[in-house]
Coordinates of C-alpha atoms and ligand atoms in Angstrom, one line a residue:
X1 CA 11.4 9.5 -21.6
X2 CA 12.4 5.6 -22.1
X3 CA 15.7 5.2 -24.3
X4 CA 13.4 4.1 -26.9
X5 CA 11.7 7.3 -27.0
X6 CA 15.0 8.9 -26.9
X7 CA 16.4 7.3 -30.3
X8 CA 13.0 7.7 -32.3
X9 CA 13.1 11.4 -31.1
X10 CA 16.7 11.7 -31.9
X11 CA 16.1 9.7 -35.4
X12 CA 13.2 12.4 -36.2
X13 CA 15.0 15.5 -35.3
X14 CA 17.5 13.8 -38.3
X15 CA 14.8 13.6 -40.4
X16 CA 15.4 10.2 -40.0
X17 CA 12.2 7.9 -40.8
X18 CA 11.5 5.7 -37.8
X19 CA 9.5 2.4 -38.8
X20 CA 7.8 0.6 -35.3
X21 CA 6.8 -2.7 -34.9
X22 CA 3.6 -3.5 -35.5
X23 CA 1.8 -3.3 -32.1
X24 CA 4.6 -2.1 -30.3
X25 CA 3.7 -0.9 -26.8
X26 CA 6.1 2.2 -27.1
X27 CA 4.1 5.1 -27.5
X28 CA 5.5 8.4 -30.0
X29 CA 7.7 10.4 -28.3
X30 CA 6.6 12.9 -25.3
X31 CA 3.8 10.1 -24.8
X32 CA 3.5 8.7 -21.8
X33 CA 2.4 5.1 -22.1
X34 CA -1.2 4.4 -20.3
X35 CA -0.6 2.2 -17.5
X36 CA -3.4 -0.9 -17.6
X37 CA -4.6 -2.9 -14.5
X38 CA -3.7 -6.1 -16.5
X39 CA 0.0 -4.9 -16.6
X40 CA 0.0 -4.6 -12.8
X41 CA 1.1 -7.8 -11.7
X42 CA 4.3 -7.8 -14.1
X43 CA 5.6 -4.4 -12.6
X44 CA 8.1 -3.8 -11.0
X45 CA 8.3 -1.3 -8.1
X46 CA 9.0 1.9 -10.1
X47 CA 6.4 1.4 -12.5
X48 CA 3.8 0.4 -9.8
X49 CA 4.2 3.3 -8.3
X50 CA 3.8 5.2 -11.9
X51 CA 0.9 3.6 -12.4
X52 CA -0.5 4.6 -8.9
X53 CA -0.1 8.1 -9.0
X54 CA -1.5 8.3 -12.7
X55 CA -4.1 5.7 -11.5
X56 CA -8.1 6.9 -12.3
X57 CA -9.3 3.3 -12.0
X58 CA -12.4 4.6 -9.6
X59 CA -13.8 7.1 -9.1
X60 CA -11.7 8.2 -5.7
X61 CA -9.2 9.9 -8.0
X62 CA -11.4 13.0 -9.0
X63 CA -10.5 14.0 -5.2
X64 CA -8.1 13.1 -4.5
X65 CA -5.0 15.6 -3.8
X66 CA -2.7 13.1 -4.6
X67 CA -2.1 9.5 -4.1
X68 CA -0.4 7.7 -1.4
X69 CA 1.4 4.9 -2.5
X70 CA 3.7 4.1 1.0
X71 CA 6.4 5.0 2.9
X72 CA 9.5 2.9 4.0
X73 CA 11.7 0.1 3.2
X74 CA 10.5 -1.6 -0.3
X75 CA 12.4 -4.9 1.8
X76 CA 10.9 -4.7 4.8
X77 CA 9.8 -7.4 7.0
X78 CA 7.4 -5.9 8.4
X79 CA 4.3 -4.1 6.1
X80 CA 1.7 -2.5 8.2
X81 CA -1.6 -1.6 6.2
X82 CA -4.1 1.1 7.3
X83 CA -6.9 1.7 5.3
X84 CA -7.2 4.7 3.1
X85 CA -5.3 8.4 3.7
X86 CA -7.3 10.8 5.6
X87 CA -6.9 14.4 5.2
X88 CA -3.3 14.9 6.3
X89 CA -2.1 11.7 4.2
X90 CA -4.2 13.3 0.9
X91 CA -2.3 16.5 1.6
X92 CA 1.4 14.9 2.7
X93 CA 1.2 12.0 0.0
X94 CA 2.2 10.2 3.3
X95 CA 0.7 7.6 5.2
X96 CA -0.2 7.9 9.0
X97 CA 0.7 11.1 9.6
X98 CA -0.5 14.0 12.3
X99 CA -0.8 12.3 15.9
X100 CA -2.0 9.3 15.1
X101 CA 1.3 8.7 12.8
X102 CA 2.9 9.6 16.1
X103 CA 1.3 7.3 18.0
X104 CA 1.9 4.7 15.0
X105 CA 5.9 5.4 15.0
X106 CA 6.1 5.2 19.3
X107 CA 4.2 1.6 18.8
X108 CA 6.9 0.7 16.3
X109 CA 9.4 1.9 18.6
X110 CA 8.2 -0.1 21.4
X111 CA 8.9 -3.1 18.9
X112 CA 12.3 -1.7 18.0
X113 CA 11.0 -0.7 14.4
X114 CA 10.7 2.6 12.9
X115 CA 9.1 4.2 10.1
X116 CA 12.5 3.5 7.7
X117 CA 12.5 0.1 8.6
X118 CA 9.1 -1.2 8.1
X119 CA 6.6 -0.1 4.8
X120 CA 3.3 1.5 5.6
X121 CA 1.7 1.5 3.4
X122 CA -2.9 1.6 3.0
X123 CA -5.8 -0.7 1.5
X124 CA -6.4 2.6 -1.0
X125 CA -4.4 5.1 -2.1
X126 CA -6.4 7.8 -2.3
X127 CA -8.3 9.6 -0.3
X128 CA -12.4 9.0 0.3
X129 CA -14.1 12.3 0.4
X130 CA -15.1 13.5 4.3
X131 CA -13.0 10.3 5.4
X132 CA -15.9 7.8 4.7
X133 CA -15.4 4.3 4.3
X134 CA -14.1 2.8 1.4
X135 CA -16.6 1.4 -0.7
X136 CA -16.5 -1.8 -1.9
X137 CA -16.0 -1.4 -5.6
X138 CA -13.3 1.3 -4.8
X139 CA -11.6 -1.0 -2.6
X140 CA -11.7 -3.9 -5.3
X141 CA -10.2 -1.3 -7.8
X142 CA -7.3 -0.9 -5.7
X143 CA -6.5 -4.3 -4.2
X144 CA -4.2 -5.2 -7.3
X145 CA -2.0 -2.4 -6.6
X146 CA -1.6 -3.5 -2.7
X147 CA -1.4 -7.2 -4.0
X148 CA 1.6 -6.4 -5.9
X149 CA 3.0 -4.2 -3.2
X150 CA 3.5 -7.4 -1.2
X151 CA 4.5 -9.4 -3.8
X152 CA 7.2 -6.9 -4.3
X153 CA 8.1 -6.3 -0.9
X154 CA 8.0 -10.2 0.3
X155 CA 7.1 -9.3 3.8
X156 CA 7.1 -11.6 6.6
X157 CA 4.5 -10.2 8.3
X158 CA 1.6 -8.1 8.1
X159 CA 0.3 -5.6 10.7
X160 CA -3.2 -4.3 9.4
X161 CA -3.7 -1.7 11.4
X162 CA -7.9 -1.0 12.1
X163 CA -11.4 -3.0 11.3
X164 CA -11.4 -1.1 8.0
X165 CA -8.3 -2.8 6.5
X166 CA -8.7 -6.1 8.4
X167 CA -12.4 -6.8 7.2
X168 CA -11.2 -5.6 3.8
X169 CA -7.6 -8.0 3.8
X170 CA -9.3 -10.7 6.1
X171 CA -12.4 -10.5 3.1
X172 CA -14.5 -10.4 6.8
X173 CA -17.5 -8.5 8.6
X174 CA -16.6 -9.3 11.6
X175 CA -15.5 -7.2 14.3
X176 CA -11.6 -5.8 15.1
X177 CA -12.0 -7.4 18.6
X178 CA -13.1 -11.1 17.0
X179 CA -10.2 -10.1 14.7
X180 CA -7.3 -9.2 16.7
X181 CA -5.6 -11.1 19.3
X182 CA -4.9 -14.5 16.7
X183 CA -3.5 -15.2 14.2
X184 CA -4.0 -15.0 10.1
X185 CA -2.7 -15.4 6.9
X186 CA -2.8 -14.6 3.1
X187 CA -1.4 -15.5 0.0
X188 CA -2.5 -18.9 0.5
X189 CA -1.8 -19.4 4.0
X190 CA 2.1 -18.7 3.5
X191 CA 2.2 -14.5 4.7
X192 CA 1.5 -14.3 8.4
X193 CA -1.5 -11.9 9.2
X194 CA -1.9 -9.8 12.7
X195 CA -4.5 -7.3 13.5
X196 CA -4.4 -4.6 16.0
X197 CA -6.3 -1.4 16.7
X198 CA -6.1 1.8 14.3
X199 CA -3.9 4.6 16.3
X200 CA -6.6 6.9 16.0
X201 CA -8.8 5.1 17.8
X202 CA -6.2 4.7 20.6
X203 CA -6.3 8.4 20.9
X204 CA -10.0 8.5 21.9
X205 CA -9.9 4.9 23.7
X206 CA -6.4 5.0 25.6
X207 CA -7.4 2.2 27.7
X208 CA -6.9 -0.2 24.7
X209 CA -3.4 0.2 24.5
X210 CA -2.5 -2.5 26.4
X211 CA -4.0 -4.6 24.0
X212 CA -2.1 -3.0 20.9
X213 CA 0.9 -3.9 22.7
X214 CA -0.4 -7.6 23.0
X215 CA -1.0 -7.6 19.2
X216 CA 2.5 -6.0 18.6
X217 CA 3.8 -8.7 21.0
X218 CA 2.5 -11.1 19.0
X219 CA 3.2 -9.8 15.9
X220 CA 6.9 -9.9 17.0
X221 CA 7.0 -13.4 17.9
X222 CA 5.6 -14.2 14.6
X223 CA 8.2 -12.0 12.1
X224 CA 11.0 -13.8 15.1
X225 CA 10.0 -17.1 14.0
X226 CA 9.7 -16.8 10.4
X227 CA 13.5 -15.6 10.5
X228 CA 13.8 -19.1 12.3
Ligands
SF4_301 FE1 -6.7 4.1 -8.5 FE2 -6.8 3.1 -6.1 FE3 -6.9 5.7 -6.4 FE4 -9.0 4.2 -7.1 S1 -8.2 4.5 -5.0 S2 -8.1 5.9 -8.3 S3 -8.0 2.3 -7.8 S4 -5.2 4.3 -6.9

């Protein structure tokens, strides 16, 4: 309960009449205040993260387990975005996890990152039922809450990690291996932009690794020079 909501209560346990601005966004006491898309880009990192895991904005929340806002450093350099949580992440409330959030954490480490120093965070934060793709009123409904995410965390780079979440960041059909391997950016051209392959799909296609490590190579280079 707010400090607000504290005195009122306290004022009406005194029997105490409490007069409230007219329109006042404060809600009685015991009330949680409904979080609105509109107020998104004002929050700050608490109450983004409030108004996530209260969020029913599509329809993705009447399955969810629980949403998955991100995991890391809020300052981090480096933001690497998947796409939606899969099973493990709806049950953890953590992204990338199981063996391809192994796999995930030795790529960082090849990079000299780790999970504490980077955010990872996902397109959607909750879960599509049976793992299908996001559709694309779903991942419009989201894409405020990532959108403030970066403003909040003011990267300097981002790794979007699969086709999924570049098509869906890039706003592009076309495919990861037309994607990856160059450079992009967003926010106007001013955030740096690198795609590389999803670590699940590693698992099943090993032989791609080598280029992962060329995008994370690359990716590197970039976040160097933008401490430059
Ligand atoms: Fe809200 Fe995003 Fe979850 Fe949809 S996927 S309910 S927009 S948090």
């Amino acid at each position: 309960m707010s400090a607000e909501a504290d005195r009122i209560s306290y004022l009406q346990a005194l029997g105490i009449d409490v007069w409230r601005e007219r329109g006042s966004a404060e809600p009685p006491p015991g009330e949680e205040p409904p979080a609105r898309i509109s107020d998104v880009p004002l929050m700050n990192w608490e109450q983004l993260q409030h108004k996530v895991a209260t969020c029913t904005d599509c329809g993705l929340h009447k399955s969810r387990t629980q949403t998955v806002f991100g995991v890391g450093d809020p300052h981090a350099d480096w933001l690497i975005i998947g796409e939606a949580p899969g099973q493990q992440e709806d049950q953890r409330g953590e992204p990338f996890v199981g063996r391809a959030g192994q796999l995930l954490d030795q790529m960082l480490l090849a990079v000299g990152l780790t999970r504490q120093t980077v955010f990872i965070a996902n397109v959607l934060k909750c879960r599509p039922p049976n793992n299908r793709d996001p559709a694309k009123g779903e991942a419009a409904a989201c894409r405020v809450h990532l959108e403030r995410q970066i403003e909040l965390i003011q990267p300097r780079l981002v790794l979007a990690v699969g086709r999924i979440a570049a098509q869906m960041l890039l706003e592009s059909d076309a495919p990861l291996g037309r994607l990856r391997g160059r450079l992009h950016y967003l926010k106007d051209e001013t955030l740096p932009l690198v795609v590389t392959y999803h670590p699940a799909y590693l698992l099943r296609s090993p032989s791609q690794k080598g280029k992962a490590w060329q995008d994370l190579c690359l990716a590197r280079r970039v976040a160097a020079e933008q401490h430059a």
